Tab-separated table of C-alpha atoms in Angstrom:
chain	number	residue	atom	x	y	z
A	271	UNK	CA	0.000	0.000	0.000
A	272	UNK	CA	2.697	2.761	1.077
A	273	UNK	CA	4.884	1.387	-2.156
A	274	UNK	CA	1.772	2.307	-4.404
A	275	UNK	CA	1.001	5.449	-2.488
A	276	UNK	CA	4.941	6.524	-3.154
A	277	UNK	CA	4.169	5.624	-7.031
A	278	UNK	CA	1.451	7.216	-7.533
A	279	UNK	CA	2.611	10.632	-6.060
A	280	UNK	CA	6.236	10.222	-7.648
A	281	UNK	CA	4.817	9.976	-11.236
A	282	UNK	CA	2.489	13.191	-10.209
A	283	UNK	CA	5.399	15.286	-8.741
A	284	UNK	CA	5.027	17.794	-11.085
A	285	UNK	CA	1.358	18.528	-11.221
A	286	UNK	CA	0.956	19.154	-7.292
A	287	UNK	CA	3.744	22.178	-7.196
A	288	UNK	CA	1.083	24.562	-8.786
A	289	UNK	CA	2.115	27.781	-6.596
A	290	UNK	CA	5.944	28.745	-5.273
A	291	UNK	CA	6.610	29.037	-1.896
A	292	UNK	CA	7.590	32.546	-0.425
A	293	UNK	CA	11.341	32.609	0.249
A	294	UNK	CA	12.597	31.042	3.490
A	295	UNK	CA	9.665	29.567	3.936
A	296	UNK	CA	11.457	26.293	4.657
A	297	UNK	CA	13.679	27.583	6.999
A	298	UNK	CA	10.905	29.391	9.026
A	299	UNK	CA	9.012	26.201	8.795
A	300	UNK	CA	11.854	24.099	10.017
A	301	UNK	CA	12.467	26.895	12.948
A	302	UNK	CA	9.195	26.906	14.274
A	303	UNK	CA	9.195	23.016	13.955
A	304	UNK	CA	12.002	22.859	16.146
A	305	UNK	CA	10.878	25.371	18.774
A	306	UNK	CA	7.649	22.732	19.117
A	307	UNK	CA	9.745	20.194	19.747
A	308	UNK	CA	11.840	21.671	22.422
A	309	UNK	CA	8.572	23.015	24.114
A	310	UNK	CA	7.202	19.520	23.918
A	311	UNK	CA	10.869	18.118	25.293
A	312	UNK	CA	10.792	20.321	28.704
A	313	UNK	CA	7.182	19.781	29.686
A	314	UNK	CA	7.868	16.456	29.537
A	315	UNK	CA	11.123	16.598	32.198
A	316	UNK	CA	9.126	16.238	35.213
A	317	UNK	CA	6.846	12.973	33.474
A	318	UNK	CA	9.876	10.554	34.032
A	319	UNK	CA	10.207	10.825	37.803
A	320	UNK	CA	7.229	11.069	38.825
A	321	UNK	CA	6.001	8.085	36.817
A	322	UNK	CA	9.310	5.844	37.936
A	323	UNK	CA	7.861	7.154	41.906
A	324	UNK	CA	4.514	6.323	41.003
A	325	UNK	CA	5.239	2.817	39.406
A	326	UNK	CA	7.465	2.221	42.640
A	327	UNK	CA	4.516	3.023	45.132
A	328	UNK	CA	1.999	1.184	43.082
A	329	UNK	CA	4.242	-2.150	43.543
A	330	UNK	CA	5.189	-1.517	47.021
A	331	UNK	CA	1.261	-0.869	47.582
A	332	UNK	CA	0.417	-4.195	45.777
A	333	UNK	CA	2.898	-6.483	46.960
A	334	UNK	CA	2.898	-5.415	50.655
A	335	UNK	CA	-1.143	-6.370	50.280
A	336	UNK	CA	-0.305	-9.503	48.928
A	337	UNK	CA	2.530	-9.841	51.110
A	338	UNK	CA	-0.043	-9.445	53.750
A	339	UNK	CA	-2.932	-11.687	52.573
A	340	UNK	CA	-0.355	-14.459	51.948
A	341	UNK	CA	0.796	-13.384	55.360
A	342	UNK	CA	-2.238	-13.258	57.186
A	343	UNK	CA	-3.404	-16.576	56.310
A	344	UNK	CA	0.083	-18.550	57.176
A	345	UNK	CA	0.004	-16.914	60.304
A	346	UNK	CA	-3.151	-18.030	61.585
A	347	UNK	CA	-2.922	-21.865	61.756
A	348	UNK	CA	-0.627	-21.584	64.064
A	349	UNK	CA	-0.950	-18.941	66.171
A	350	UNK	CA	-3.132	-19.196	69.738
A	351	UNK	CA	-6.294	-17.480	69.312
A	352	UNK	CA	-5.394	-14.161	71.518
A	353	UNK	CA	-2.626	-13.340	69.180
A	354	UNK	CA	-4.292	-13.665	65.673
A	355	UNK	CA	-6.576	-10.756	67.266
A	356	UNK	CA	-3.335	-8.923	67.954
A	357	UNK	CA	-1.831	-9.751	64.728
A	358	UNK	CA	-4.677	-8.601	63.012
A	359	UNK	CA	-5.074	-5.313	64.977
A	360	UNK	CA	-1.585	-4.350	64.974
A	361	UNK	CA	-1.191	-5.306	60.808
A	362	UNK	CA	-4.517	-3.000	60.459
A	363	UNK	CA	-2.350	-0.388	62.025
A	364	UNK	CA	0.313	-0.530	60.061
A	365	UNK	CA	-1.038	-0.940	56.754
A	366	UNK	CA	-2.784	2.475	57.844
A	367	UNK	CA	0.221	3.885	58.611
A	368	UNK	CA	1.785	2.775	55.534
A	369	UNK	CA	-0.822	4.230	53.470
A	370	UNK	CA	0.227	7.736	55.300
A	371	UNK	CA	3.709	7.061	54.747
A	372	UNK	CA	3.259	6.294	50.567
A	373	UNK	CA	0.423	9.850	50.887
A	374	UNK	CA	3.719	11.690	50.452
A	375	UNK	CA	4.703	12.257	46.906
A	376	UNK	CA	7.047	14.591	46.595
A	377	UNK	CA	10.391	13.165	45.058
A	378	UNK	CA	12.680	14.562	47.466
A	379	UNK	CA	11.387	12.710	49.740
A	380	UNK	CA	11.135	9.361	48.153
A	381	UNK	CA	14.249	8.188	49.333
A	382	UNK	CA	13.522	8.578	53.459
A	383	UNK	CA	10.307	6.786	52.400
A	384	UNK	CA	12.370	3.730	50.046
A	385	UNK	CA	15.202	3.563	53.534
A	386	UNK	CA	11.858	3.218	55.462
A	387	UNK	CA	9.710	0.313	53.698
A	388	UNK	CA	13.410	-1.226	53.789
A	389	UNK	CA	13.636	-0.872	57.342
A	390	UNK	CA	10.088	-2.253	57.776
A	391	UNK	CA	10.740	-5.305	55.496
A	392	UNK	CA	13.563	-6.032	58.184
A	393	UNK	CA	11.441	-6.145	61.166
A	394	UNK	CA	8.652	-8.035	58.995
A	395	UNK	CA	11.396	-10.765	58.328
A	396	UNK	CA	12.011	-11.033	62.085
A	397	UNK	CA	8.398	-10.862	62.873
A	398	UNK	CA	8.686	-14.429	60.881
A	399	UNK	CA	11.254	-15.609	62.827
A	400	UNK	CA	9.180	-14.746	66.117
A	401	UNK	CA	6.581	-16.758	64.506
A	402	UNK	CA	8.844	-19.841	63.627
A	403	UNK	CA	10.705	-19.726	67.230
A	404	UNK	CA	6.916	-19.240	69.041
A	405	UNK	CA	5.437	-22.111	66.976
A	406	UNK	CA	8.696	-24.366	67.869
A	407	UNK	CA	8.561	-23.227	71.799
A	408	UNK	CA	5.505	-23.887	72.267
A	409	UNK	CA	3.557	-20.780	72.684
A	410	UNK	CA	6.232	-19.358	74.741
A	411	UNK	CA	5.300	-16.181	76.483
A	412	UNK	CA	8.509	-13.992	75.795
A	413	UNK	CA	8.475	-14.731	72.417
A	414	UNK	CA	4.470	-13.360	72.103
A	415	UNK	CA	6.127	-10.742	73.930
A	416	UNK	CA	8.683	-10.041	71.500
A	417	UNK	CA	5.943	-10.091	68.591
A	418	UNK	CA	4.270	-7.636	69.941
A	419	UNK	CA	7.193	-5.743	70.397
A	420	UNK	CA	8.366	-6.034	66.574
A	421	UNK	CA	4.504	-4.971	66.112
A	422	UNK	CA	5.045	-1.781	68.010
A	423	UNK	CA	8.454	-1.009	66.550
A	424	UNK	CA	7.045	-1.027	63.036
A	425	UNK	CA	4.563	1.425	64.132
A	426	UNK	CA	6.498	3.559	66.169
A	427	UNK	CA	9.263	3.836	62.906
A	428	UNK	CA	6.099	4.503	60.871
A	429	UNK	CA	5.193	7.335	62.704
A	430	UNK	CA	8.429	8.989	63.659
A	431	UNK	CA	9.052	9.137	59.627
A	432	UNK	CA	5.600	10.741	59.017
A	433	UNK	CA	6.602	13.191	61.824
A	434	UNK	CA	10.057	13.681	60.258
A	435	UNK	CA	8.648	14.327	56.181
A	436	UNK	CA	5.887	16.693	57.605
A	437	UNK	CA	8.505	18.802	59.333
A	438	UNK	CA	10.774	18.506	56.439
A	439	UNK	CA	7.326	19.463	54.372
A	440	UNK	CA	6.722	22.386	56.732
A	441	UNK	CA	10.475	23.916	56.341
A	442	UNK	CA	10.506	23.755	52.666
A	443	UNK	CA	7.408	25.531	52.418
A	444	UNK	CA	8.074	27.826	54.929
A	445	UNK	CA	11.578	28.579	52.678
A	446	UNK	CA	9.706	28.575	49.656
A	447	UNK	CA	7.072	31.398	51.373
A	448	UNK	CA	10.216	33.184	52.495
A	449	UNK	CA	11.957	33.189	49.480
A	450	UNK	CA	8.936	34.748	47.567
């Protein structure tokens, strides 16, 4: 089809060009053809990052809620009763606080947030070891104790950080007000 299109307008070349073009028009045309493309080029500097940060909180969102379904349902056969209503309360709470944590987009913050979810995979990896060691000593006491514990440390990190970007929020805009 394009071969036939390319014929058919090659062997009519000379009955199209039926008025001349003013002089320069080319290079004006090519100019203002360029300056498009540069305009086009900067607005587009800022749609990189923020859809490599976006991408990155969508699959920390999704796999940290499959992380926790998968989670969630290991942990319950063999946990005592009691604790799979702690387990359950205290993952609520964090998944809230996660969701507070990941409500801060801006990129210069991204990488306090990406040290924290690392941090927080840490603790959930010994939170599985508590769970291994508690299932092996038999319901142990100071090892419930110590789940809890990990619970309340994940929580406690979570919130410190959101403490930490809002004041690093409120200082850059209070620059940013000072500076205009």
């Amino acid at each position: 089809m394009k071969d036939e299109l390319d014929n058919l307008f090659e062997s009519h070349k000379g009955t199209f060009d039926t008025a001349k073009a003013p002089v320069n028009h080319l290079a004006r045309f090519m100019e203002k053809l360029h300056q498009k493309e540069t305009a086009v080029k900067t607005n587009n500097n800022w749609l990189r990052p923020i859809s490599i940060a976006a991408s990155i909180v969508l699959i920390l969102c999704l796999g940290t809620v499959g992380f926790s379904l998968v989670d969630t349902e290991n942990s319950f056969a063999s946990l005592p009763p009691e604790m799979i209503k702690t387990e359950t309360f205290f993952k609520s709470s964090i998944n809230t606080e996660l969701q507070k944590l990941k409500a801060f987009n801006d990129p210069e913050l991204q990488e306090i947030i990406t040290e924290t979810l690392t941090e927080i995979d840490l603790l959930e990896a010994q939170y599985s070891d508590l769970k291994e060691d508690l299932s092996q000593s038999g319901n142990d006491n100071r090892v419930i104790a110590a789940m809890i514990s990990n619970f309340q440390d994940r929580i406690n990190l979570l919130q410190e950080v959101q403490e930490t970007l809002k004041d690093i929020t409120t200082l850059k805009q209070n620059n940013d007000e000072n500076i205009l």
